[in-house]
Tab-separated table of C-alpha atoms and ligand atoms in Angstrom:
chain	number	residue	atom	x	y	z
A	247	MET	CA	4.708	-13.282	-4.384
A	248	LYS	CA	6.797	-15.607	-2.298
A	249	THR	CA	10.444	-15.765	-1.390
A	250	PHE	CA	12.504	-18.692	-2.597
A	251	THR	CA	13.025	-19.954	0.960
A	252	SER	CA	9.379	-19.886	1.876
A	253	LYS	CA	8.533	-21.707	-1.362
A	254	ILE	CA	10.884	-24.508	-0.375
A	255	ILE	CA	9.472	-24.676	3.119
A	256	SER	CA	5.923	-24.710	1.747
A	257	ALA	CA	6.880	-27.460	-0.717
A	258	VAL	CA	8.377	-29.534	2.047
A	259	LEU	CA	5.393	-29.013	4.291
A	260	THR	CA	2.855	-29.947	1.671
A	261	GLY	CA	5.123	-32.636	0.238
A	262	ALA	CA	4.255	-31.464	-3.208
A	263	LEU	CA	6.294	-28.873	-5.064
A	264	ALA	CA	3.626	-28.515	-7.711
A	265	LEU	CA	1.056	-27.512	-5.142
A	266	GLY	CA	3.482	-25.168	-3.411
A	267	VAL	CA	4.117	-23.234	-6.585
A	268	ALA	CA	0.590	-23.411	-7.937
A	269	GLY	CA	-1.032	-21.208	-5.362
A	270	CYS	CA	-1.290	-23.143	-2.104
A	271	ALA	CA	0.966	-20.515	-0.618
A	272	GLN	CA	0.869	-19.961	3.120
A	273	PRO	CA	1.605	-16.495	4.544
A	274	ALA	CA	4.826	-16.215	6.578
A	275	ALA	CA	4.917	-14.647	10.054
A	276	ASN	CA	7.328	-11.737	10.323
A	277	ASP	CA	8.703	-9.611	13.123
A	278	THR	CA	5.542	-7.512	13.287
A	279	GLY	CA	3.806	-10.758	14.353
A	280	LEU	CA	1.478	-10.469	11.372
A	281	LYS	CA	1.392	-13.143	8.719
A	282	THR	CA	1.769	-11.723	5.239
A	283	VAL	CA	2.453	-13.153	1.799
A	284	GLU	CA	5.957	-11.751	1.899
A	285	ALA	CA	7.493	-11.147	5.308
A	286	GLY	CA	7.625	-7.468	6.289
A	287	LYS	CA	5.447	-6.410	3.325
A	288	LEU	CA	1.800	-5.690	2.784
A	289	THR	CA	1.015	-6.795	-0.750
A	290	MET	CA	-2.042	-4.992	-2.103
A	291	ALA	CA	-3.891	-5.896	-5.286
A	292	THR	CA	-5.771	-3.244	-7.158
A	293	ASN	CA	-6.922	-2.344	-10.678
A	294	ALA	CA	-5.274	1.007	-11.392
A	295	PHE	CA	-7.782	2.392	-13.888
A	296	PHE	CA	-10.282	3.671	-11.351
A	297	PRO	CA	-9.578	7.335	-10.635
A	298	PRO	CA	-9.473	8.931	-8.062
A	299	TYR	CA	-9.171	5.709	-5.996
A	300	GLU	CA	-6.280	4.272	-8.076
A	301	TYR	CA	-4.653	5.406	-11.291
A	302	TYR	CA	-1.225	5.864	-12.804
A	303	GLU	CA	0.783	9.021	-12.455
A	304	GLY	CA	3.754	8.124	-14.661
A	305	ASP	CA	4.841	4.703	-13.441
A	306	GLU	CA	3.421	5.193	-9.977
A	307	ILE	CA	-0.024	4.060	-8.784
A	308	VAL	CA	-1.601	6.873	-6.787
A	309	GLY	CA	-5.041	7.693	-5.441
A	310	ILE	CA	-7.248	7.407	-2.368
A	311	ASP	CA	-6.817	3.625	-1.994
A	312	ALA	CA	-3.050	3.793	-2.487
A	313	GLU	CA	-2.706	6.482	0.206
A	314	ILE	CA	-5.052	4.832	2.691
A	315	ALA	CA	-3.256	1.509	2.234
A	316	GLN	CA	0.067	3.321	2.706
A	317	ALA	CA	-1.149	4.859	5.982
A	318	VAL	CA	-2.379	1.434	7.145
A	319	ALA	CA	0.915	-0.243	6.193
A	320	ASP	CA	2.845	2.468	8.069
A	321	LYS	CA	0.780	1.772	11.186
A	322	LEU	CA	1.396	-1.939	10.893
A	323	GLY	CA	5.122	-1.475	10.346
A	324	LEU	CA	4.967	-3.103	6.900
A	325	GLU	CA	6.258	-1.976	3.533
A	326	LEU	CA	3.388	-1.475	1.057
A	327	VAL	CA	3.737	-3.174	-2.317
A	328	ILE	CA	1.020	-2.392	-4.870
A	329	GLU	CA	0.284	-4.844	-7.653
A	330	ASP	CA	-1.923	-3.897	-10.589
A	331	THR	CA	-4.175	-6.676	-11.876
A	332	GLU	CA	-7.598	-7.193	-13.468
A	333	PHE	CA	-10.437	-6.332	-11.068
A	334	ASP	CA	-11.944	-9.817	-11.281
A	335	ALA	CA	-8.570	-11.391	-10.338
A	336	ILE	CA	-8.311	-9.565	-6.999
A	337	ILE	CA	-10.574	-11.748	-4.812
A	338	VAL	CA	-9.125	-14.952	-6.281
A	339	GLY	CA	-5.595	-13.689	-5.643
A	340	VAL	CA	-6.440	-12.807	-2.016
A	341	GLN	CA	-8.025	-16.233	-1.521
A	342	SER	CA	-4.938	-18.023	-2.838
A	343	ASN	CA	-2.524	-15.856	-0.762
A	344	LYS	CA	-1.012	-14.118	-3.775
A	345	TYR	CA	-1.983	-10.825	-2.184
A	346	ASP	CA	-2.595	-9.789	1.429
A	347	ILE	CA	-5.336	-7.266	0.705
A	348	GLY	CA	-7.491	-6.201	-2.152
A	349	CYS	CA	-7.987	-2.459	-2.130
A	350	ALA	CA	-9.793	-1.285	-5.247
A	351	GLY	CA	-12.887	0.757	-4.441
A	352	MET	CA	-14.299	-2.654	-3.765
A	353	THR	CA	-17.911	-2.903	-2.663
A	354	ILE	CA	-18.861	-5.197	0.193
A	355	THR	CA	-21.412	-7.716	-1.175
A	356	GLU	CA	-22.974	-10.839	0.368
A	357	GLU	CA	-21.591	-12.939	-2.463
A	358	ARG	CA	-18.031	-11.717	-2.015
A	359	LEU	CA	-18.294	-12.298	1.743
A	360	GLN	CA	-18.596	-15.979	0.966
A	361	SER	CA	-15.016	-15.867	-0.450
A	362	VAL	CA	-13.171	-13.218	1.606
A	363	ASN	CA	-13.483	-11.077	4.702
A	364	PHE	CA	-13.958	-7.337	4.399
A	365	THR	CA	-12.566	-4.663	6.702
A	366	THR	CA	-14.806	-1.967	8.075
A	367	PRO	CA	-15.863	0.374	5.270
A	368	TYR	CA	-13.718	3.438	4.586
A	369	ALA	CA	-15.751	5.092	1.805
A	370	THR	CA	-19.134	5.036	0.123
A	371	GLY	CA	-19.821	4.657	-3.569
A	372	ILE	CA	-22.741	5.018	-5.932
A	373	GLN	CA	-23.282	3.195	-9.209
A	374	SER	CA	-23.841	5.971	-11.739
A	375	VAL	CA	-24.990	5.948	-15.343
A	376	ILE	CA	-22.998	7.822	-17.983
A	377	VAL	CA	-24.566	8.683	-21.357
A	378	PRO	CA	-23.782	11.006	-24.261
A	379	GLU	CA	-25.012	14.575	-23.567
A	380	ASP	CA	-27.742	14.304	-26.248
A	381	SER	CA	-28.892	10.837	-25.215
A	382	GLU	CA	-32.616	10.030	-25.098
A	383	ILE	CA	-31.887	8.068	-21.893
A	384	THR	CA	-32.936	10.482	-19.177
A	385	ASP	CA	-33.069	8.275	-16.105
A	386	VAL	CA	-32.360	4.764	-14.867
A	387	ASP	CA	-35.895	3.540	-15.583
A	388	THR	CA	-35.610	4.530	-19.257
A	389	LEU	CA	-32.261	2.757	-19.434
A	390	LEU	CA	-33.624	-0.467	-17.978
A	391	ALA	CA	-36.859	-0.438	-20.023
A	392	GLY	CA	-35.366	0.190	-23.442
A	393	ASP	CA	-33.200	-2.195	-25.444
A	394	TYR	CA	-30.076	-0.210	-24.781
A	395	ILE	CA	-26.605	-1.784	-24.580
A	396	VAL	CA	-24.666	-0.930	-21.387
A	397	ALA	CA	-20.852	-1.136	-20.957
A	398	VAL	CA	-19.505	-2.176	-17.575
A	399	GLN	CA	-16.221	-3.176	-16.007
A	400	THR	CA	-15.978	-6.994	-15.765
A	401	GLY	CA	-16.870	-8.449	-12.363
A	402	THR	CA	-17.799	-5.165	-10.739
A	403	THR	CA	-21.088	-4.529	-8.959
A	404	GLY	CA	-22.115	-2.462	-12.028
A	405	ASP	CA	-21.670	-5.647	-14.082
A	406	ILE	CA	-23.446	-7.874	-11.576
A	407	TYR	CA	-26.443	-5.602	-11.043
A	408	MET	CA	-26.911	-4.749	-14.733
A	409	THR	CA	-26.695	-8.363	-15.783
A	410	ASP	CA	-29.327	-9.213	-13.140
A	411	ASP	CA	-31.573	-6.379	-14.265
A	412	ILE	CA	-31.303	-6.429	-18.105
A	413	GLY	CA	-29.628	-9.744	-18.984
A	414	GLU	CA	-26.303	-10.845	-20.501
A	415	ALA	CA	-27.225	-9.886	-24.063
A	416	ARG	CA	-27.419	-6.131	-23.226
A	417	VAL	CA	-24.244	-5.997	-21.116
A	418	ASP	CA	-20.918	-5.356	-22.801
A	419	ARG	CA	-17.938	-6.122	-20.462
A	420	TYR	CA	-14.529	-4.440	-20.416
A	421	GLN	CA	-11.524	-5.054	-18.167
A	422	LYS	CA	-10.848	-1.347	-17.663
A	423	GLY	CA	-13.227	1.525	-16.929
A	424	ASN	CA	-11.391	3.526	-19.630
A	425	ASP	CA	-12.286	0.909	-22.242
A	426	ALA	CA	-15.948	1.002	-21.264
A	427	ILE	CA	-15.893	4.768	-21.755
A	428	LEU	CA	-14.180	4.340	-25.127
A	429	ALA	CA	-17.019	2.027	-26.203
A	430	LEU	CA	-19.448	4.814	-25.278
A	431	THR	CA	-17.595	7.637	-27.018
A	432	SER	CA	-17.206	5.523	-30.137
A	433	GLY	CA	-20.960	4.833	-30.218
A	434	LYS	CA	-20.662	1.062	-29.624
A	435	VAL	CA	-22.850	1.165	-26.503
A	436	ASP	CA	-25.582	3.484	-25.206
A	437	ALA	CA	-24.441	3.928	-21.619
A	438	VAL	CA	-21.756	3.020	-19.047
A	439	VAL	CA	-22.599	1.958	-15.489
A	440	ILE	CA	-19.695	2.622	-13.126
A	441	ASP	CA	-18.926	4.023	-9.655
A	442	ASN	CA	-19.662	7.744	-9.236
A	443	GLU	CA	-16.176	9.130	-8.611
A	444	PRO	CA	-14.537	7.348	-11.578
A	445	ALA	CA	-17.629	8.419	-13.564
A	446	LYS	CA	-16.917	12.086	-12.714
A	447	ALA	CA	-13.265	11.699	-13.659
A	448	PHE	CA	-14.127	9.987	-16.974
A	449	VAL	CA	-16.768	12.608	-17.858
A	450	ALA	CA	-14.347	15.428	-17.039
A	451	ALA	CA	-11.784	13.852	-19.379
A	452	ASN	CA	-14.249	13.135	-22.245
A	453	PRO	CA	-16.278	16.081	-23.462
A	454	GLY	CA	-19.800	15.230	-24.691
A	455	LEU	CA	-20.697	12.853	-21.856
A	456	LYS	CA	-22.894	13.382	-18.775
A	457	ILE	CA	-23.890	11.524	-15.642
A	458	LEU	CA	-27.622	10.902	-15.079
A	459	ASP	CA	-29.027	12.556	-11.964
A	460	THR	CA	-30.625	9.328	-10.728
A	461	ALA	CA	-28.203	6.860	-9.093
A	462	TYR	CA	-28.463	3.161	-9.770
A	463	ALA	CA	-27.201	1.701	-6.415
A	464	GLU	CA	-25.466	2.835	-3.220
A	465	GLU	CA	-22.560	0.876	-1.774
A	466	GLU	CA	-19.752	0.771	0.787
A	467	TYR	CA	-16.076	0.242	-0.052
A	468	ALA	CA	-13.766	-1.871	2.034
A	469	MET	CA	-10.510	-3.840	1.700
A	470	CYS	CA	-10.766	-7.625	1.334
A	471	ILE	CA	-8.539	-10.047	3.200
A	472	ASN	CA	-8.113	-13.842	3.225
A	473	LYS	CA	-10.666	-15.497	5.540
A	474	ASP	CA	-7.859	-17.379	7.328
A	475	ASN	CA	-5.937	-14.273	8.274
A	476	GLU	CA	-8.033	-12.793	11.094
A	477	GLU	CA	-4.995	-11.241	12.787
A	478	LEU	CA	-4.359	-9.143	9.713
A	479	LEU	CA	-8.078	-8.266	9.420
A	480	ASN	CA	-8.106	-7.103	13.032
A	481	ALA	CA	-4.871	-5.170	12.676
A	482	VAL	CA	-6.102	-3.396	9.504
A	483	ASN	CA	-9.464	-2.611	11.159
A	484	GLN	CA	-7.635	-1.142	14.174
A	485	ALA	CA	-5.455	0.976	11.851
A	486	LEU	CA	-8.462	2.140	9.812
A	487	ASP	CA	-10.270	3.064	13.037
A	488	GLU	CA	-7.309	5.199	14.203
A	489	LEU	CA	-7.002	6.796	10.761
A	490	LYS	CA	-10.694	7.670	10.732
A	491	LYS	CA	-10.532	9.111	14.249
A	492	ASP	CA	-7.456	11.259	13.668
A	493	GLY	CA	-8.854	12.691	10.380
A	494	THR	CA	-6.245	11.058	8.089
A	495	ILE	CA	-8.841	9.303	5.919
A	496	ASP	CA	-10.978	12.453	5.556
A	497	ALA	CA	-7.858	14.397	4.581
A	498	ILE	CA	-6.850	11.797	1.965
A	499	VAL	CA	-10.377	11.751	0.484
A	500	ALA	CA	-10.548	15.568	0.457
A	501	LYS	CA	-7.235	15.753	-1.405
A	502	TYR	CA	-8.650	13.683	-4.295
A	503	ILE	CA	-12.328	14.661	-4.115
A	504	PRO	CA	-12.649	18.372	-3.406
A	505	ALA	CA	-15.880	19.230	-1.547
A	506	GLU	CA	-18.623	20.266	-3.981
A	507	GLY	CA	-20.536	23.525	-3.933
B	2	LIG	N1	-17.241	-0.736	-6.537
B	2	LIG	C1	-17.257	-1.603	-7.627
B	2	LIG	C2	-17.159	-3.016	-7.197
B	2	LIG	O1	-16.672	-3.322	-6.156
B	2	LIG	C3	-16.235	-1.265	-8.679
B	2	LIG	C4	-14.789	-1.347	-8.214
B	2	LIG	C5	-13.751	-1.172	-9.329
B	2	LIG	O2	-14.048	-1.162	-10.472
B	2	LIG	N2	-12.551	-1.025	-8.955
B	2	LIG	O3	-17.477	-3.905	-7.945
């Protein structure tokens, strides 16, 4: 999101209004010294159907990512603006300077590192398998070996790994985790592969489902940032480091994910 003035400047600089408007935006420096998409603001893209990392409480997007990003923005002296979008639009939006950061329980992968930088990790995730309680699928090997249909969230690591392992024909893609779960509860698919914490939240909200004991893949979550904005990357890393050391991140995670046992 750009201001009218910066759009004009960008258009003059590029000499092409069409390009200026169509996503060749350049971040503007502000009085914090950091270049952001909108001066004084930290614009974060997320997909707010991924509890407990991001979800709606009324009109507000809350969750672990929202709170960590807020704490980072406070440290950087920037106002946090959260924008909800499809998960697979986040990296593209960060690359085209529509958003400053992507913060969406996003796993660091080699492929994504070709397109964006990632901050240091702030959480770990596990790809889990959800099935109906009475399912004959008892572990990941059974799931992979059979001709079962698996629902995933489009563009996520669950999607990428399942498509690699069992092929397009057996993977059913949904934009929201909730919709993948709905496909399972309505009997359209045999299983859902999704990150473990959202999996727990979805299973708690939908009686008759369970999570398999065997995990599918282990991952690390980080925020993604435009490759050209190293100052912002360094500043966010510095803020994350301080927030890890002073216990803020642990406290935020503990608020949303009570310790088990
Ligand atoms: N961790 C997974 C990924 O990065 C899923 C993230 C999500 O759905 N928000 O692909």
